[in-house]
Short mmCIF file of C-alpha atoms and ligand atoms in Angstrom, two decimals:
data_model
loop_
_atom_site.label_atom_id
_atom_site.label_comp_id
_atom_site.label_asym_id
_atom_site.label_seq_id
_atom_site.Cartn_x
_atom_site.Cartn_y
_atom_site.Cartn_z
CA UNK A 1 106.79 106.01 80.51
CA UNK A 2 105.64 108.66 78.34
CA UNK A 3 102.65 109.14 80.06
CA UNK A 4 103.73 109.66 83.58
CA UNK A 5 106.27 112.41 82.52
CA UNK A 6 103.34 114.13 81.25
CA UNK A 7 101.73 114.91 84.55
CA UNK A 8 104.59 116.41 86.17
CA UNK A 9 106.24 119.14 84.31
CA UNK A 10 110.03 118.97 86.05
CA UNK A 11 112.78 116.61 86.36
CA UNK A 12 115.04 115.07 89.36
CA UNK A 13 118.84 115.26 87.67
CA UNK A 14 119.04 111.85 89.23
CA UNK A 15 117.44 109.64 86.27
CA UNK A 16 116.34 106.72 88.57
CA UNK A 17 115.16 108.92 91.26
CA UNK A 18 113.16 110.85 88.50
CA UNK A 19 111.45 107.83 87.86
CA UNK A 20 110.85 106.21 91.25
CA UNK A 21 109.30 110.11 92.51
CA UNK A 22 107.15 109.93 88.78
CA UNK A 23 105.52 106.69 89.94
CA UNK A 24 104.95 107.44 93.71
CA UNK A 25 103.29 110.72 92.44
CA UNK A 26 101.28 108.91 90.28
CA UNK A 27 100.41 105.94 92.07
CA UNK A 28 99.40 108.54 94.77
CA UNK A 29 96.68 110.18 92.69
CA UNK A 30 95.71 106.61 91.68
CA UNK A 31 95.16 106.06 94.98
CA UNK A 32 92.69 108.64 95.46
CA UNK A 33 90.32 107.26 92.59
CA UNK A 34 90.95 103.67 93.98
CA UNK A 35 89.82 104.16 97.20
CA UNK A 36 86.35 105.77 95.63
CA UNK A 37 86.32 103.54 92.39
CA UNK A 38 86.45 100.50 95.28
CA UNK A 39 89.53 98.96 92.93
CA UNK A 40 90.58 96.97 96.66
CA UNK A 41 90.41 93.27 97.82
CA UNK A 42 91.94 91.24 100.16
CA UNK A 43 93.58 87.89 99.63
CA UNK A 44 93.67 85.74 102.79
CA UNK A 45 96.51 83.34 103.51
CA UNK A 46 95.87 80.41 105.70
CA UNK A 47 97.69 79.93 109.06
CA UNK A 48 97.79 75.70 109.55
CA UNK A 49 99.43 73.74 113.23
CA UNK A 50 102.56 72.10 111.92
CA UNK A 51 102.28 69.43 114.09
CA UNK A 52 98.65 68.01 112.02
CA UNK A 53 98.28 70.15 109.08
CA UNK A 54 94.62 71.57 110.83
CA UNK A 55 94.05 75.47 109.92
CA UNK A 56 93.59 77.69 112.64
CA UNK A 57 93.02 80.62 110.54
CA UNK A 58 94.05 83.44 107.69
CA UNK A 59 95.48 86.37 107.42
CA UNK A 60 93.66 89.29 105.63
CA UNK A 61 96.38 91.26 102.93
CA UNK A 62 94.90 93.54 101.25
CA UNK A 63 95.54 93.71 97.14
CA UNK A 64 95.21 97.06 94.96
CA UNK A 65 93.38 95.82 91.31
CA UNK A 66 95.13 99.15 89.13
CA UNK A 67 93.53 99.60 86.02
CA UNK A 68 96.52 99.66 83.99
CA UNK A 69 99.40 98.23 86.38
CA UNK A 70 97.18 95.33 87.42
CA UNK A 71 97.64 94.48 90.91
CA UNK A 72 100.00 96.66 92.93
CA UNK A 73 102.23 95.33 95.68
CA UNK A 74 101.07 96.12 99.33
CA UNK A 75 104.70 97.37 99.90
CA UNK A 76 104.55 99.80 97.16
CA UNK A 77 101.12 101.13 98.11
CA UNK A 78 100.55 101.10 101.60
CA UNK A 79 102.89 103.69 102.38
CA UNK A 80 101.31 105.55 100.20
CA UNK A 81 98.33 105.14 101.80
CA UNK A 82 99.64 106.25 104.81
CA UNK A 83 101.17 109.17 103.66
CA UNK A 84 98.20 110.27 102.22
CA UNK A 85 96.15 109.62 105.83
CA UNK A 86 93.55 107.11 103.36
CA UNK A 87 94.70 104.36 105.32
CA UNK A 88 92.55 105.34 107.89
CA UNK A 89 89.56 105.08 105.17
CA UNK A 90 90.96 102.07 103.76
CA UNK A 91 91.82 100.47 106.90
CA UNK A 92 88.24 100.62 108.33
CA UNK A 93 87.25 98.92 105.16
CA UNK A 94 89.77 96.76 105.20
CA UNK A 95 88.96 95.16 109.05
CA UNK A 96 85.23 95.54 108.11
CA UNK A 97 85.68 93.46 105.20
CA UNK A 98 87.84 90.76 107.22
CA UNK A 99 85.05 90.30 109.90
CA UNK A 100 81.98 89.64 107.79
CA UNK A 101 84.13 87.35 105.71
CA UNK A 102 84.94 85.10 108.76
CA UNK A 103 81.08 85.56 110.06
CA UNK A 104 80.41 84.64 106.41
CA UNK A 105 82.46 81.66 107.49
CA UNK A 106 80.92 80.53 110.07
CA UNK A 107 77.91 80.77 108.91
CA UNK A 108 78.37 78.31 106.44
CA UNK A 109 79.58 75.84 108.99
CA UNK A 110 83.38 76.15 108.28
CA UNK A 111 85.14 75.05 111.83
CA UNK A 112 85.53 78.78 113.46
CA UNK A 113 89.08 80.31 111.75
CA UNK A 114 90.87 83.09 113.55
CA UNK A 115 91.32 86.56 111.14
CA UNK A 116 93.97 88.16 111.53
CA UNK A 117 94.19 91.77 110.21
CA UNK A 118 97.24 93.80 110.32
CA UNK A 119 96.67 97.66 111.28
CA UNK A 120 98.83 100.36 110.29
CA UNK A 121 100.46 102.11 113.26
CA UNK A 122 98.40 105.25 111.96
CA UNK A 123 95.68 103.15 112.28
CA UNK A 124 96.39 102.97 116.09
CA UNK A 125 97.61 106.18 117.12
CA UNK A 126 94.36 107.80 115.05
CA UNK A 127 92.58 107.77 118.41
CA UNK A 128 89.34 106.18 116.12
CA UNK A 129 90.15 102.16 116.13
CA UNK A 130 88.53 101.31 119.69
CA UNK A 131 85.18 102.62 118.21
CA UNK A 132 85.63 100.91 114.35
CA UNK A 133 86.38 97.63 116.31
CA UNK A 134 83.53 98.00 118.24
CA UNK A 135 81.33 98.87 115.14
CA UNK A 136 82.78 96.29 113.64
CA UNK A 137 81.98 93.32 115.85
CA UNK A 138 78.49 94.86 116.57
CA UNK A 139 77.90 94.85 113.34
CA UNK A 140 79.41 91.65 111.41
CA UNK A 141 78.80 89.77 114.86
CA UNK A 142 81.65 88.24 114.59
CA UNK A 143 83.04 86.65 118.03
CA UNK A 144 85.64 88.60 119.01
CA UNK A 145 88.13 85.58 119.55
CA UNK A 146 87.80 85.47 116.50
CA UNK A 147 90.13 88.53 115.73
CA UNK A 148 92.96 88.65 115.99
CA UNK A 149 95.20 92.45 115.24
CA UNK A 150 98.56 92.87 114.03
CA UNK A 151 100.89 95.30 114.75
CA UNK A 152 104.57 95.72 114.21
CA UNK A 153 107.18 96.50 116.19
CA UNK A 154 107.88 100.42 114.68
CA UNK A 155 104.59 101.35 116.42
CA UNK A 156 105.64 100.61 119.67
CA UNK A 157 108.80 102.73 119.42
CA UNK A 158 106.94 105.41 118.24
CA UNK A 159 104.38 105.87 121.06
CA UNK A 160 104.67 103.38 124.10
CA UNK A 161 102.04 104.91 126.71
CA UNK A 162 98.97 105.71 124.11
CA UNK A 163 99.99 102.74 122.17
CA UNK A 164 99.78 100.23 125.68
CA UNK A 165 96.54 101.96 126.57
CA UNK A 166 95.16 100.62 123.49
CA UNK A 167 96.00 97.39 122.82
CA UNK A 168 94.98 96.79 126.63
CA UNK A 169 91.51 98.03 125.97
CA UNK A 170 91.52 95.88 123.02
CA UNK A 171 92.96 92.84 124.90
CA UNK A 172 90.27 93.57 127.63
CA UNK A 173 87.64 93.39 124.90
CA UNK A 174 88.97 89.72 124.11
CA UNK A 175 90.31 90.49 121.17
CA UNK A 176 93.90 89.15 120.16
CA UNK A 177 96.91 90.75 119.55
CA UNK A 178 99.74 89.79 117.32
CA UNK A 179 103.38 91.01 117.12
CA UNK A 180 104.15 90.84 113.14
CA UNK A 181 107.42 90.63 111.63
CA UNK A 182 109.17 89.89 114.88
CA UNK A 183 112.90 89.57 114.52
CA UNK A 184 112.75 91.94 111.53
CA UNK A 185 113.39 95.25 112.86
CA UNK A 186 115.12 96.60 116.04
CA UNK A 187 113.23 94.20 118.90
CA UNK A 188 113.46 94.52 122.14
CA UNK A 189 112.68 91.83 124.64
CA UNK A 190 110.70 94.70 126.97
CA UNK A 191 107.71 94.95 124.49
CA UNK A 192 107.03 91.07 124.75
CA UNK A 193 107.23 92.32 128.88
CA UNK A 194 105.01 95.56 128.39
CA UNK A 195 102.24 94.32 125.94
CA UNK A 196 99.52 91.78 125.87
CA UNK A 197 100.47 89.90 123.17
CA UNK A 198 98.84 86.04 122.21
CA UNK A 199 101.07 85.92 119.19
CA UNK A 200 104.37 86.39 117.96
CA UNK A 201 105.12 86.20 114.62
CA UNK A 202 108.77 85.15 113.55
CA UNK A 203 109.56 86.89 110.51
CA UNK A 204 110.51 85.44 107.75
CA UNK A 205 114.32 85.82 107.48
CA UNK A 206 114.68 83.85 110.57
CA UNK A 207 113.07 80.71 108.29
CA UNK A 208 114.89 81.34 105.23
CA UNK A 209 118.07 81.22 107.08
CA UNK A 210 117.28 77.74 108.53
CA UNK A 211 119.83 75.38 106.84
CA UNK A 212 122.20 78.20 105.94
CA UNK A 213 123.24 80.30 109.35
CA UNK A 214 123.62 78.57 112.09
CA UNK A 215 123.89 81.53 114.23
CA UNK A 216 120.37 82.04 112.90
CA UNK A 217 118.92 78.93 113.47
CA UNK A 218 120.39 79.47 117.05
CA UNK A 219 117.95 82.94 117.17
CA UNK A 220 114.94 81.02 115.82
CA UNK A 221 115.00 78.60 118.44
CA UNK A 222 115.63 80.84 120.78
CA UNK A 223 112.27 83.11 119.89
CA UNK A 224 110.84 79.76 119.46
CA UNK A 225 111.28 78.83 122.92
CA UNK A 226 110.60 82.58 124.46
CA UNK A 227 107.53 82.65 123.06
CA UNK A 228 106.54 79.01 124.60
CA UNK A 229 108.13 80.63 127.77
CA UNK A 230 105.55 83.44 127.72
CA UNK A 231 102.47 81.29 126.47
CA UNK A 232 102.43 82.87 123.51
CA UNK A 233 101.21 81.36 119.72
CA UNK A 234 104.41 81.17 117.78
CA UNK A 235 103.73 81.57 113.50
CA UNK A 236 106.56 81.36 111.51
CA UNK A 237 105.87 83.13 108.73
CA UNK A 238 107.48 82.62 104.95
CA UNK A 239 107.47 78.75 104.93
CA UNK A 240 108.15 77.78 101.55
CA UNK A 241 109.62 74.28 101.93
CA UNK A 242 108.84 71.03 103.54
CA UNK A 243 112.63 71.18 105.33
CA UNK A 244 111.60 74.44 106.80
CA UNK A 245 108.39 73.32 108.22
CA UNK A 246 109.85 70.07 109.32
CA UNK A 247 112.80 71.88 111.14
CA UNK A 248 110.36 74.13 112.88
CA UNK A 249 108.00 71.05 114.03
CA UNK A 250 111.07 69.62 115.46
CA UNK A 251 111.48 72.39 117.48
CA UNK A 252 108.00 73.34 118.67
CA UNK A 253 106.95 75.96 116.72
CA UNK A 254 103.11 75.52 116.58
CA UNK A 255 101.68 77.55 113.81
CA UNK A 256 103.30 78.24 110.68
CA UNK A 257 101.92 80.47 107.21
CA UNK A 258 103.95 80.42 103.75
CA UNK A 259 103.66 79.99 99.81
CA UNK A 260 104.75 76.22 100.64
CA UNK A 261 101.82 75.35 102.70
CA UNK A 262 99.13 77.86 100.84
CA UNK A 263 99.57 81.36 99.07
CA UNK A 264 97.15 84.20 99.93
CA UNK A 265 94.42 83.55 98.15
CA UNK A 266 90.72 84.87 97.34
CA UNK A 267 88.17 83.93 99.84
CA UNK A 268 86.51 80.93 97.65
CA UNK A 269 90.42 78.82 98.10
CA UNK A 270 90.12 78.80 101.59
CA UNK A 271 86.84 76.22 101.95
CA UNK A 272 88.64 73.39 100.27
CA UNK A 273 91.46 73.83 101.75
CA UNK A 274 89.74 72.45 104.92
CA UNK A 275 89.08 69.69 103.76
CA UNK A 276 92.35 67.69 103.09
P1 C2E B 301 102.97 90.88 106.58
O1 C2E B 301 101.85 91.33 107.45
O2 C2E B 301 104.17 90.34 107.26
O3 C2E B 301 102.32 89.81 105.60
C1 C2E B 301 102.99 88.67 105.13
C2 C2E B 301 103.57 88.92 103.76
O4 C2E B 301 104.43 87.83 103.44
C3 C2E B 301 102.54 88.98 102.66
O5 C2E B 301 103.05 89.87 101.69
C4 C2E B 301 102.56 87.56 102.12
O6 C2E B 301 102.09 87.45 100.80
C5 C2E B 301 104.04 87.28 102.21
N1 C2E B 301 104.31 85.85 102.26
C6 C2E B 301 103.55 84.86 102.75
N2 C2E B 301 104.16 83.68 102.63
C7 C2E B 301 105.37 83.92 102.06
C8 C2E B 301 106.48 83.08 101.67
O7 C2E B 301 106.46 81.86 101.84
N3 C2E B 301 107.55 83.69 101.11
C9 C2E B 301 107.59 85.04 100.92
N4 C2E B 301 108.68 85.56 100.34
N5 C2E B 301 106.56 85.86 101.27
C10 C2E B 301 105.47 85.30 101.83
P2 C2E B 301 102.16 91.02 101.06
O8 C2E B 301 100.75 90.58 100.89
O9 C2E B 301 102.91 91.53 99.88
O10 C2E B 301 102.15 92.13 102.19
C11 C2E B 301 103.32 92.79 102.57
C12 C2E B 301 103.09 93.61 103.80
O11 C2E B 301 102.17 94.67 103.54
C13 C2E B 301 102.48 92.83 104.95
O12 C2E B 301 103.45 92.08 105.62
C14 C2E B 301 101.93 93.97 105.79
O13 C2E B 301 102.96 94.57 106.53
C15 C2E B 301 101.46 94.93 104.72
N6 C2E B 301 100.03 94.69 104.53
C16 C2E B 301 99.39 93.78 103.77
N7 C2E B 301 98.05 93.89 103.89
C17 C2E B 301 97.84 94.90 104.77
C18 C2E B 301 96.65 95.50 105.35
O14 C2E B 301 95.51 95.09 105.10
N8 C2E B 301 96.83 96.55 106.20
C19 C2E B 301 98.09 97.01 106.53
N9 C2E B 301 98.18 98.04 107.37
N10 C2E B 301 99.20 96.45 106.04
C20 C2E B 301 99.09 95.40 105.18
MG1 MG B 302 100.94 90.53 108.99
MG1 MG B 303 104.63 89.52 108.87
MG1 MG B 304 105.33 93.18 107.22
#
């Protein structure tokens, strides 16, 4: 685009690296407007029991509104927001924002629905988030059951002793933990043995593979069952047919979140989705 090449005056020899480093740049100094111009929302996906359809609760994704790109993908921007260090910023607003929607929740008599908010390892190793998820819950009054954190697996490599001192505060404060994206990255079985997790989320690769790779399918069950083992919540996430969902039923997995059962979704979708 003409207008991006404007605002940087070189070139990368590399055409299609010259492009991809133009829009990070910009989408970077976007970001820094956005986060004053308040151009953020979350979308919340419900989480339902396979076994009777009931919700149990949503998860909080947060959505960038750009002005001229229209709505940005998380993937594209939250690194950005990391490397920039406004994720700390945007991340308080971001759990603040999840709480007093599910107190708004309650409050209108909807059965009580678990939020879960994922955190940005930053987010965690900032040495702030004990205090913002105190403020937090002091302030929305939200139950703390209620809340339920998600982490992935990269921040436990990164930092296992300040990381564990953390989530055990926050686990001690009754909050709940969740492992995201589990299966997705390099796991090892000792986190599930070192950290006070209540979920474990099966990522989503492990699902799309049922009915193609056996040796998959194999894995699934195999977390499936762990997770059972350890009296952990098991949520597949990514269920976008009715022969996933009925495979997983089959083989215990309680909770399950994908485009097939509901897509993330402004807070207004999730009231009548109660109801049937
Ligand atoms: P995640 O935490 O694993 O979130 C689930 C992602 O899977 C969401 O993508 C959701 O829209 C997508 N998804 C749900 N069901 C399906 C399905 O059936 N099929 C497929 N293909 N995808 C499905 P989204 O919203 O684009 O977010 C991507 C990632 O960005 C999230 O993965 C999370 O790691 C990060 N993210 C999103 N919101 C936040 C946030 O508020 N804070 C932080 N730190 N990270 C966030
Ligand atoms: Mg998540
Ligand atoms: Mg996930
Ligand atoms: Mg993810």
């Amino acid at each position: 685009r003409v207008a991006d090449s404007a605002d940087i005056p070189y070139a990368f020899a590399d055409p299609e690296t010259d492009q991809a480093l133009r829009r990070r740049l910009n989408l970077e100094t976007d970001l820094h407007r956005a986060v004053g111009e308040g151009e953020f929302f979350l979308d919340y996906q419900p989480q339902f029991q396979l076994s009777d359809g009931r919700m149990t609760g949503v998860e909080a994704l947060l959505r960038w509104n750009h002005p001229e790109r229209g709505v940005v993908s998380p993937a594209e921007f939250i690194p950005l927001l990391e490397d920039t260090g406004l994720i700390i910023e945007v991340g308080r607003w971001i759990l603040d924002t999840a709480a007093a929607q599910a107190k708004a929740w309650n409050a209108a008599g909807l059965p009580r629905l678990r939020m879960a908010v994922n955190l940005s390892p930053l987010q965690v190793r900032g040495g702030g988030l004990l205090q913002e998820v105190m403020q937090t819950l002091a302030r929305t009054r939200l139950p703390e059951e209620q809340l339920e954190l998600e982490i992935t697996e990269s921040l436990l490599i990164e930092d296992l002793a300040g990381t564990r001192r953390i989530l055990e505060t926050l686990q001690g404060m009754g909050i709940r933990l969740a492992l995201d994206d589990f299966g997705s990255g390099f796991s090892a079985l000792s986190y599930l043995h070192a950290f006070p997790f209540h979920t474990l989320k099966v990522d989503r690769t492990f699902i799309h593979a049922i009915g193609q790779s056996d040796r998959s399918e194999g894995l699934l069950r195999s977390i499936i069952e762990m997770g059972q083992n350890l009296r952990m919540e098991v949520v597949a996430e990514g269920i976008e047919t009715e022969g996933q969902a009925a495979y997983l039923r089959a083989h215990g997995c309680e909770l399950g979140q994908g485009f097939g059962l509901a897509r993330p979704g402004p807070p207004e979708a999730v009231p009548p989705l109660l109801t049937n």
